[in-house]
Short mmCIF file of C-alpha atoms and ligand atoms in Angstrom, two decimals:
data_model
loop_
_atom_site.label_atom_id
_atom_site.label_comp_id
_atom_site.label_asym_id
_atom_site.label_seq_id
_atom_site.Cartn_x
_atom_site.Cartn_y
_atom_site.Cartn_z
CA MET L 275 0.00 0.00 0.00
CA SER L 276 2.97 2.27 0.52
CA LYS L 277 4.40 1.53 -2.90
CA PHE L 278 2.10 3.49 -5.16
CA LEU L 279 3.98 6.74 -4.78
CA THR L 280 7.53 6.49 -5.95
CA LEU L 281 10.17 9.14 -5.68
CA PRO L 282 13.85 8.82 -6.54
CA ASP L 283 15.69 6.94 -3.83
CA GLN L 284 18.00 9.75 -2.92
CA LYS L 285 18.62 11.58 0.33
CA LEU L 286 18.47 15.17 -0.82
CA THR L 287 16.23 16.46 -3.54
CA THR L 288 14.53 19.71 -4.43
CA MET L 289 10.94 20.83 -4.10
CA PRO L 290 9.32 22.84 -6.89
CA GLY L 291 10.62 26.35 -6.24
CA GLY L 292 14.09 25.20 -5.35
CA VAL L 293 13.63 24.52 -1.62
CA PRO L 294 15.74 21.51 -0.69
CA PHE L 295 14.38 18.87 1.61
CA ILE L 296 15.66 15.66 3.07
CA ILE L 297 13.85 12.55 1.97
CA GLY L 298 13.94 9.19 3.68
CA ASN L 299 12.86 5.77 2.52
CA GLU L 300 9.52 5.45 4.25
CA ALA L 301 6.20 6.30 2.70
CA ALA L 302 5.21 8.49 5.63
CA GLU L 303 8.23 10.73 5.14
CA ARG L 304 7.41 11.05 1.48
CA PHE L 305 3.89 12.16 2.28
CA SER L 306 5.07 14.62 4.92
CA PHE L 307 6.65 16.51 2.02
CA TYR L 308 3.12 17.34 0.94
CA GLY L 309 2.19 18.47 4.46
CA MET L 310 -0.03 15.45 4.99
CA LYS L 311 -0.27 13.81 8.39
CA THR L 312 -0.01 10.03 8.34
CA ILE L 313 -2.49 7.97 10.37
CA LEU L 314 -2.29 4.23 10.91
CA VAL L 315 -5.67 2.57 11.48
CA VAL L 316 -5.54 -0.87 13.13
CA GLU L 317 -9.01 -2.45 12.97
CA ASP L 318 -10.12 -6.01 12.18
CA ASP L 319 -13.69 -5.14 11.17
CA PRO L 320 -13.39 -4.61 7.38
CA ALA L 321 -16.40 -2.26 7.20
CA ILE L 322 -15.08 0.00 9.97
CA LEU L 323 -11.56 -0.11 8.55
CA ARG L 324 -12.77 0.87 5.09
CA GLY L 325 -15.05 3.55 6.50
CA LEU L 326 -12.23 5.11 8.53
CA GLN L 327 -9.88 4.93 5.57
CA GLU L 328 -12.39 6.73 3.34
CA LEU L 329 -13.23 9.30 5.99
CA LEU L 330 -9.63 10.14 6.83
CA THR L 331 -8.52 10.19 3.20
CA ALA L 332 -11.35 12.64 2.46
CA GLU L 333 -9.99 14.76 5.34
CA HIS L 334 -6.61 14.84 3.54
CA PHE L 335 -4.78 12.45 5.81
CA HIS L 336 -2.40 9.83 4.45
CA VAL L 337 -3.86 6.57 5.77
CA LEU L 338 -2.11 3.27 6.41
CA THR L 339 -4.23 0.30 7.45
CA ALA L 340 -3.68 -2.92 9.36
CA SER L 341 -6.27 -5.59 10.15
CA THR L 342 -4.29 -7.48 12.78
CA GLY L 343 -2.32 -6.53 15.87
CA THR L 344 0.82 -8.04 14.36
CA GLN L 345 0.56 -5.85 11.24
CA GLY L 346 -0.20 -2.86 13.43
CA LEU L 347 2.90 -3.45 15.54
CA MET L 348 5.07 -3.85 12.46
CA LEU L 349 3.81 -0.65 10.82
CA GLY L 350 3.69 1.24 14.12
CA LYS L 351 7.37 0.58 14.70
CA LYS L 352 8.53 1.00 11.09
CA GLU L 353 6.63 3.99 9.73
CA ASN L 354 6.94 7.62 10.73
CA LEU L 355 3.37 8.17 11.92
CA ASP L 356 1.49 11.15 13.33
CA LEU L 357 -1.30 9.11 14.92
CA ILE L 358 -2.33 5.51 15.49
CA ILE L 359 -6.03 4.62 15.75
CA LEU L 360 -6.13 1.24 17.44
CA ASP L 361 -9.07 -1.12 17.97
CA LEU L 362 -8.94 -2.77 21.39
CA GLY L 363 -10.44 -6.09 20.22
CA LEU L 364 -8.17 -7.60 17.59
CA PRO L 365 -8.00 -11.28 16.59
CA ASP L 366 -4.33 -11.96 17.34
CA VAL L 367 -2.58 -9.48 19.63
CA ASN L 368 -5.21 -7.35 21.40
CA GLY L 369 -5.06 -3.58 21.19
CA GLU L 370 -3.97 -3.26 24.79
CA ASP L 371 -0.87 -5.38 24.14
CA VAL L 372 -0.17 -3.64 20.82
CA CYS L 373 -0.20 -0.33 22.68
CA LYS L 374 2.04 -1.62 25.48
CA GLN L 375 4.51 -3.17 23.04
CA LEU L 376 4.71 0.02 20.98
CA ARG L 377 5.40 2.05 24.11
CA GLU L 378 7.96 -0.51 25.36
CA ALA L 379 9.67 -0.25 21.96
CA GLY L 380 9.93 3.51 22.48
CA VAL L 381 7.31 4.49 19.87
CA PRO L 382 6.00 7.89 21.03
CA THR L 383 3.23 8.24 18.38
CA PRO L 384 -0.08 9.54 19.81
CA LEU L 385 -2.60 6.73 20.08
CA LEU L 386 -6.38 6.82 20.04
CA MET L 387 -7.99 3.58 21.24
CA LEU L 388 -11.31 2.36 19.88
CA THR L 389 -13.32 0.25 22.30
CA SER L 390 -16.55 -1.61 21.61
CA LYS L 391 -18.08 -1.53 25.09
CA SER L 392 -18.43 1.35 27.48
CA GLN L 393 -16.99 -0.65 30.38
CA GLU L 394 -13.81 -1.10 28.37
CA MET L 395 -13.22 2.64 28.70
CA ASP L 396 -12.41 2.04 32.36
CA LYS L 397 -9.97 -0.64 31.29
CA VAL L 398 -8.26 1.67 28.81
CA LEU L 399 -7.88 4.39 31.38
CA GLY L 400 -7.35 2.19 34.42
CA LEU L 401 -4.47 0.21 32.99
CA GLU L 402 -2.64 3.30 31.83
CA MET L 403 -1.45 1.36 28.85
CA GLY L 404 -0.20 4.41 27.05
CA ALA L 405 -3.18 5.50 24.94
CA ASP L 406 -3.68 9.26 24.58
CA ASP L 407 -7.43 9.11 24.07
CA TYR L 408 -10.22 6.64 23.44
CA MET L 409 -13.61 6.42 21.78
CA THR L 410 -16.39 3.92 22.32
CA LYS L 411 -17.95 2.29 19.26
CA PRO L 412 -20.28 3.23 17.70
CA PHE L 413 -18.71 6.67 17.56
CA SER L 414 -19.77 9.83 15.80
CA VAL L 415 -17.60 10.81 12.86
CA ARG L 416 -17.66 14.44 13.91
CA GLU L 417 -16.44 13.63 17.42
CA LEU L 418 -13.74 11.31 16.09
CA LEU L 419 -12.42 14.02 13.77
CA ALA L 420 -12.51 16.58 16.58
CA ARG L 421 -10.46 14.28 18.80
CA ILE L 422 -8.00 13.52 16.01
CA HIS L 423 -7.44 17.21 15.34
CA ALA L 424 -7.06 17.86 19.08
CA ILE L 425 -4.41 15.15 19.39
CA LEU L 426 -2.54 16.39 16.30
CA ARG L 427 -2.62 20.04 17.32
CA1 CA E 258 -12.38 -5.52 16.70
#
């Protein structure tokens, strides 16, 4: 998914207008050239994942997706992200452990946890697993966007 935009594999290149910028190898760094924030969405429900991808893309975010905790961990550690939206209930590694493992690996990316039940909110907060915010599903799109913008501000 990160391969559709290709730029020359060089460290220093020039923006239109002659402003030099440093370019790395990761897709997220390429997109940051365009001023886009990169959001990783980790969600195993295909309908929610697709909905979030469409919503965030329409809001001019660069969106990476993962449908398992393992993929989420891999991308969360590898890519230069501005935000991770993480479902708590994942089929392999649950969101709580993904969050803990990212934090233990020193990944400082802001993290918004999605929970399916209201009582899980207490769990998210009580365990202090390292999430910056949470939302309970079903969530309102407007509130989600407001929280995303607040985290990214
Ligand atoms: Ca789920």
